């Protein structure tokens, strides 16, 4: 009888261990799937010549593919972007680049040309102009045309370092359009299908507003550097 009880007890213990192992394995699979589902491997983005905020030797690169006509890009810039800058860019851990997307037709082109012209003429004014152009975006009736040459020049007038006459001339140059076309090529290369699209060291976020996922990717990359 004692031997039978010992055998039964041993079998119960073995079953419990098996169930525990299966449960742990299942949890690992779920967590792994959740992590992989939050990002897609799209490859490192070449940011050569792009407006970049932060230290040039920062170990982590975060890229936004955005459109000045896009309401979600404006929202991202007002919510996620300030956290990213405060938590990582200002510390020297992240450099942040912005690449123009042309999903809204001619207005997207005008916004891109304006930004490229400002960056060419006055790089130190670029990010202030960038934020101001998004701030000028209407809060309602987003489909209405508003991003015109005149509006871009009006926004630029807020910044003394920007020569508006030179800006207009630069917007009309083929060299500036070539830079916009180069951005378009990057959009196609990385299969960008929505704005904003956020890429962290070659990993594209499924949800650009998931700051915890962005932080996790950055922290993982920083840990690998140390």
CSV table of C-alpha atoms in Angstrom, one decimal, residues 5-221:
chain,number,residue,atom,x,y,z
A,5,UNK,CA,0.8,5.7,-2.5
A,6,UNK,CA,4.3,6.7,-3.2
A,7,UNK,CA,3.9,5.8,-6.9
A,8,UNK,CA,0.6,7.8,-7.1
A,9,UNK,CA,2.2,10.7,-5.3
A,10,UNK,CA,5.2,10.6,-7.7
A,11,UNK,CA,2.9,10.5,-10.7
A,12,UNK,CA,0.9,13.5,-9.5
A,13,UNK,CA,4.1,15.4,-9.0
A,14,UNK,CA,5.3,14.5,-12.4
A,15,UNK,CA,2.0,15.6,-14.0
A,16,UNK,CA,2.1,18.9,-12.1
A,17,UNK,CA,5.7,19.5,-13.3
A,18,UNK,CA,4.6,18.8,-16.9
A,19,UNK,CA,1.6,21.1,-16.7
A,20,UNK,CA,3.8,23.8,-15.2
A,21,UNK,CA,6.4,23.4,-18.0
A,22,UNK,CA,3.6,23.5,-20.6
A,23,UNK,CA,2.2,26.6,-19.0
A,24,UNK,CA,5.6,28.4,-18.9
A,25,UNK,CA,6.2,27.4,-22.6
A,26,UNK,CA,2.8,28.7,-23.6
A,27,UNK,CA,3.4,32.0,-21.8
A,28,UNK,CA,6.8,32.4,-23.5
A,29,UNK,CA,5.2,31.7,-26.9
A,30,UNK,CA,2.4,34.3,-26.2
A,31,UNK,CA,4.9,36.9,-25.1
A,32,UNK,CA,7.1,36.3,-28.0
A,33,UNK,CA,4.2,36.6,-30.5
A,34,UNK,CA,3.0,39.7,-28.8
A,35,UNK,CA,6.5,41.3,-29.0
A,36,UNK,CA,6.9,40.3,-32.7
A,37,UNK,CA,3.4,41.5,-33.5
A,38,UNK,CA,4.2,45.0,-32.3
A,39,UNK,CA,7.0,45.5,-34.7
A,40,UNK,CA,8.1,44.6,-38.2
A,41,UNK,CA,11.6,44.2,-39.5
A,42,UNK,CA,11.9,46.7,-42.3
A,43,UNK,CA,15.6,47.5,-42.3
A,44,UNK,CA,17.8,50.4,-41.3
A,45,UNK,CA,16.8,53.7,-42.9
A,46,UNK,CA,19.5,55.8,-44.6
A,47,UNK,CA,19.2,59.2,-42.9
A,48,UNK,CA,22.1,60.8,-44.8
A,49,UNK,CA,21.2,64.4,-45.6
A,50,UNK,CA,17.9,64.2,-43.5
A,51,UNK,CA,17.1,66.7,-40.8
A,52,UNK,CA,18.3,65.0,-37.6
A,53,UNK,CA,17.9,66.0,-34.0
A,54,UNK,CA,20.4,64.9,-31.4
A,55,UNK,CA,24.0,63.7,-31.2
A,56,UNK,CA,25.3,62.4,-34.5
A,57,UNK,CA,27.0,59.5,-32.7
A,58,UNK,CA,23.9,58.5,-30.7
A,59,UNK,CA,23.6,54.7,-30.6
A,60,UNK,CA,19.9,54.5,-31.5
A,61,UNK,CA,18.2,56.0,-34.5
A,62,UNK,CA,14.5,56.8,-34.5
A,63,UNK,CA,12.9,57.8,-37.8
A,64,UNK,CA,9.5,59.3,-38.4
A,65,UNK,CA,8.0,59.0,-41.9
A,66,UNK,CA,5.5,61.9,-41.7
A,67,UNK,CA,3.3,64.3,-43.7
A,68,UNK,CA,2.6,67.9,-42.7
A,69,UNK,CA,-0.9,67.4,-44.0
A,70,UNK,CA,-1.5,64.4,-41.7
A,71,UNK,CA,-3.6,65.0,-38.5
A,72,UNK,CA,-2.1,61.9,-36.9
A,73,UNK,CA,1.4,63.2,-37.5
A,74,UNK,CA,0.4,66.4,-35.8
A,75,UNK,CA,-0.9,64.4,-32.8
A,76,UNK,CA,2.2,62.3,-32.6
A,77,UNK,CA,4.4,65.4,-32.7
A,78,UNK,CA,2.4,66.9,-29.8
A,79,UNK,CA,2.3,63.7,-27.6
A,80,UNK,CA,4.9,61.1,-28.3
A,81,UNK,CA,7.7,63.3,-29.7
A,82,UNK,CA,8.2,65.5,-26.6
A,83,UNK,CA,8.5,62.3,-24.4
A,84,UNK,CA,11.1,60.8,-26.8
A,85,UNK,CA,13.2,64.0,-26.8
A,86,UNK,CA,13.1,64.4,-23.1
A,87,UNK,CA,13.8,60.7,-22.3
A,88,UNK,CA,16.4,59.9,-24.9
A,89,UNK,CA,17.4,62.6,-27.4
A,90,UNK,CA,18.4,65.1,-24.8
A,91,UNK,CA,20.4,62.4,-23.0
A,92,UNK,CA,22.4,61.6,-26.2
A,93,UNK,CA,21.0,58.1,-26.5
A,94,UNK,CA,18.8,58.7,-29.6
A,95,UNK,CA,19.1,60.7,-32.8
A,96,UNK,CA,15.8,61.5,-34.5
A,97,UNK,CA,15.2,62.0,-38.2
A,98,UNK,CA,12.1,63.1,-40.2
A,99,UNK,CA,11.4,61.9,-43.7
A,100,UNK,CA,8.7,63.5,-45.8
A,101,UNK,CA,5.8,61.4,-47.1
A,102,UNK,CA,3.5,62.5,-50.0
A,103,UNK,CA,0.3,60.8,-49.2
A,104,UNK,CA,-1.9,64.0,-49.5
A,105,UNK,CA,-1.1,65.2,-53.0
A,106,UNK,CA,0.1,68.6,-53.8
A,107,UNK,CA,-0.2,70.0,-50.3
A,108,UNK,CA,2.2,67.3,-49.1
A,109,UNK,CA,4.6,68.3,-51.8
A,110,UNK,CA,4.3,72.0,-50.8
A,111,UNK,CA,5.0,71.2,-47.2
A,112,UNK,CA,7.9,69.0,-48.0
A,113,UNK,CA,9.5,71.6,-50.3
A,114,UNK,CA,9.0,74.2,-47.7
A,115,UNK,CA,10.7,72.1,-45.0
A,116,UNK,CA,13.6,71.1,-47.3
A,117,UNK,CA,14.1,74.8,-48.3
A,118,UNK,CA,14.2,75.9,-44.7
A,119,UNK,CA,16.6,73.1,-43.8
A,120,UNK,CA,18.9,74.0,-46.7
A,121,UNK,CA,18.9,77.7,-45.7
A,122,UNK,CA,18.8,77.6,-41.9
A,123,UNK,CA,19.2,74.1,-40.4
A,124,UNK,CA,19.1,75.6,-36.9
A,125,UNK,CA,15.5,76.9,-37.6
A,126,UNK,CA,14.3,73.6,-39.1
A,127,UNK,CA,12.8,72.0,-36.1
A,128,UNK,CA,11.0,75.2,-34.9
A,129,UNK,CA,9.6,75.6,-38.4
A,130,UNK,CA,8.7,71.9,-38.5
A,131,UNK,CA,6.6,72.3,-35.3
A,132,UNK,CA,5.1,75.6,-36.4
A,133,UNK,CA,3.9,74.1,-39.7
A,134,UNK,CA,2.2,71.3,-37.9
A,135,UNK,CA,0.7,73.8,-35.4
A,136,UNK,CA,-0.8,75.7,-38.4
A,137,UNK,CA,-2.7,72.6,-39.4
A,138,UNK,CA,-6.5,73.2,-38.9
A,139,UNK,CA,-8.1,71.2,-36.1
A,140,UNK,CA,-11.2,70.6,-38.1
A,141,UNK,CA,-12.1,69.9,-41.8
A,142,UNK,CA,-8.7,68.3,-42.5
A,143,UNK,CA,-9.6,67.6,-46.1
A,144,UNK,CA,-9.8,71.3,-46.9
A,145,UNK,CA,-6.8,72.8,-48.7
A,146,UNK,CA,-4.7,74.9,-46.4
A,147,UNK,CA,-1.0,74.0,-47.0
A,148,UNK,CA,-0.2,76.5,-49.7
A,149,UNK,CA,3.0,78.3,-50.7
A,150,UNK,CA,1.6,81.4,-49.1
A,151,UNK,CA,0.9,79.6,-45.8
A,152,UNK,CA,4.3,78.1,-45.7
A,153,UNK,CA,5.9,81.5,-46.2
A,154,UNK,CA,3.6,83.0,-43.5
A,155,UNK,CA,4.7,80.3,-41.0
A,156,UNK,CA,8.4,80.9,-41.9
A,157,UNK,CA,7.9,84.7,-41.3
A,158,UNK,CA,7.8,83.8,-37.5
A,159,UNK,CA,11.5,83.1,-37.6
A,160,UNK,CA,14.0,85.9,-38.3
A,161,UNK,CA,16.7,83.5,-39.4
A,162,UNK,CA,14.6,82.4,-42.4
A,163,UNK,CA,14.8,84.6,-45.5
A,164,UNK,CA,11.4,84.3,-47.0
A,165,UNK,CA,12.5,85.4,-50.5
A,166,UNK,CA,15.3,82.9,-50.5
A,167,UNK,CA,12.9,80.2,-49.2
A,168,UNK,CA,10.5,80.7,-52.0
A,169,UNK,CA,13.3,80.6,-54.6
A,170,UNK,CA,14.7,77.4,-53.1
A,171,UNK,CA,11.2,75.8,-53.1
A,172,UNK,CA,11.2,76.3,-56.9
A,173,UNK,CA,14.6,74.8,-57.5
A,174,UNK,CA,15.0,71.3,-59.0
A,175,UNK,CA,17.6,70.5,-56.4
A,176,UNK,CA,14.9,70.9,-53.7
A,177,UNK,CA,12.4,68.7,-55.6
A,178,UNK,CA,15.2,66.1,-55.9
A,179,UNK,CA,15.4,65.9,-52.1
A,180,UNK,CA,11.7,65.4,-51.9
A,181,UNK,CA,11.9,62.6,-54.6
A,182,UNK,CA,14.7,61.0,-52.5
A,183,UNK,CA,12.3,60.9,-49.5
A,184,UNK,CA,9.6,59.4,-51.8
A,185,UNK,CA,12.1,56.6,-52.8
A,186,UNK,CA,12.8,55.9,-49.1
A,187,UNK,CA,9.0,55.6,-48.5
A,188,UNK,CA,8.8,53.0,-51.2
A,189,UNK,CA,11.9,51.2,-50.2
A,190,UNK,CA,10.6,50.7,-46.6
A,191,UNK,CA,7.0,50.0,-47.7
A,192,UNK,CA,5.6,52.8,-45.7
A,193,UNK,CA,1.8,52.6,-45.9
A,194,UNK,CA,0.7,55.0,-43.2
A,195,UNK,CA,1.7,58.2,-41.4
A,196,UNK,CA,3.2,58.5,-39.0
A,197,UNK,CA,5.4,55.5,-39.4
A,198,UNK,CA,8.0,55.1,-36.7
A,199,UNK,CA,11.2,53.1,-37.2
A,200,UNK,CA,13.6,52.3,-34.4
A,201,UNK,CA,16.9,50.8,-35.6
A,202,UNK,CA,15.2,49.1,-38.5
A,203,UNK,CA,12.2,47.9,-36.6
A,204,UNK,CA,8.8,49.5,-37.6
A,205,UNK,CA,6.2,49.9,-34.9
A,206,UNK,CA,2.7,48.6,-35.7
A,207,UNK,CA,1.3,51.3,-33.5
A,208,UNK,CA,3.3,54.5,-33.7
A,209,UNK,CA,1.5,55.9,-30.6
A,210,UNK,CA,2.6,52.9,-28.4
A,211,UNK,CA,5.4,54.7,-26.5
A,212,UNK,CA,6.0,51.7,-24.2
A,213,UNK,CA,6.9,49.7,-27.3
A,214,UNK,CA,9.1,52.5,-28.6
A,215,UNK,CA,10.9,52.6,-25.2
A,216,UNK,CA,11.3,48.9,-25.1
A,217,UNK,CA,13.0,48.8,-28.5
A,218,UNK,CA,15.3,51.7,-27.6
A,219,UNK,CA,16.2,50.2,-24.2
A,220,UNK,CA,16.9,46.9,-25.8
A,221,UNK,CA,19.2,48.5,-28.3
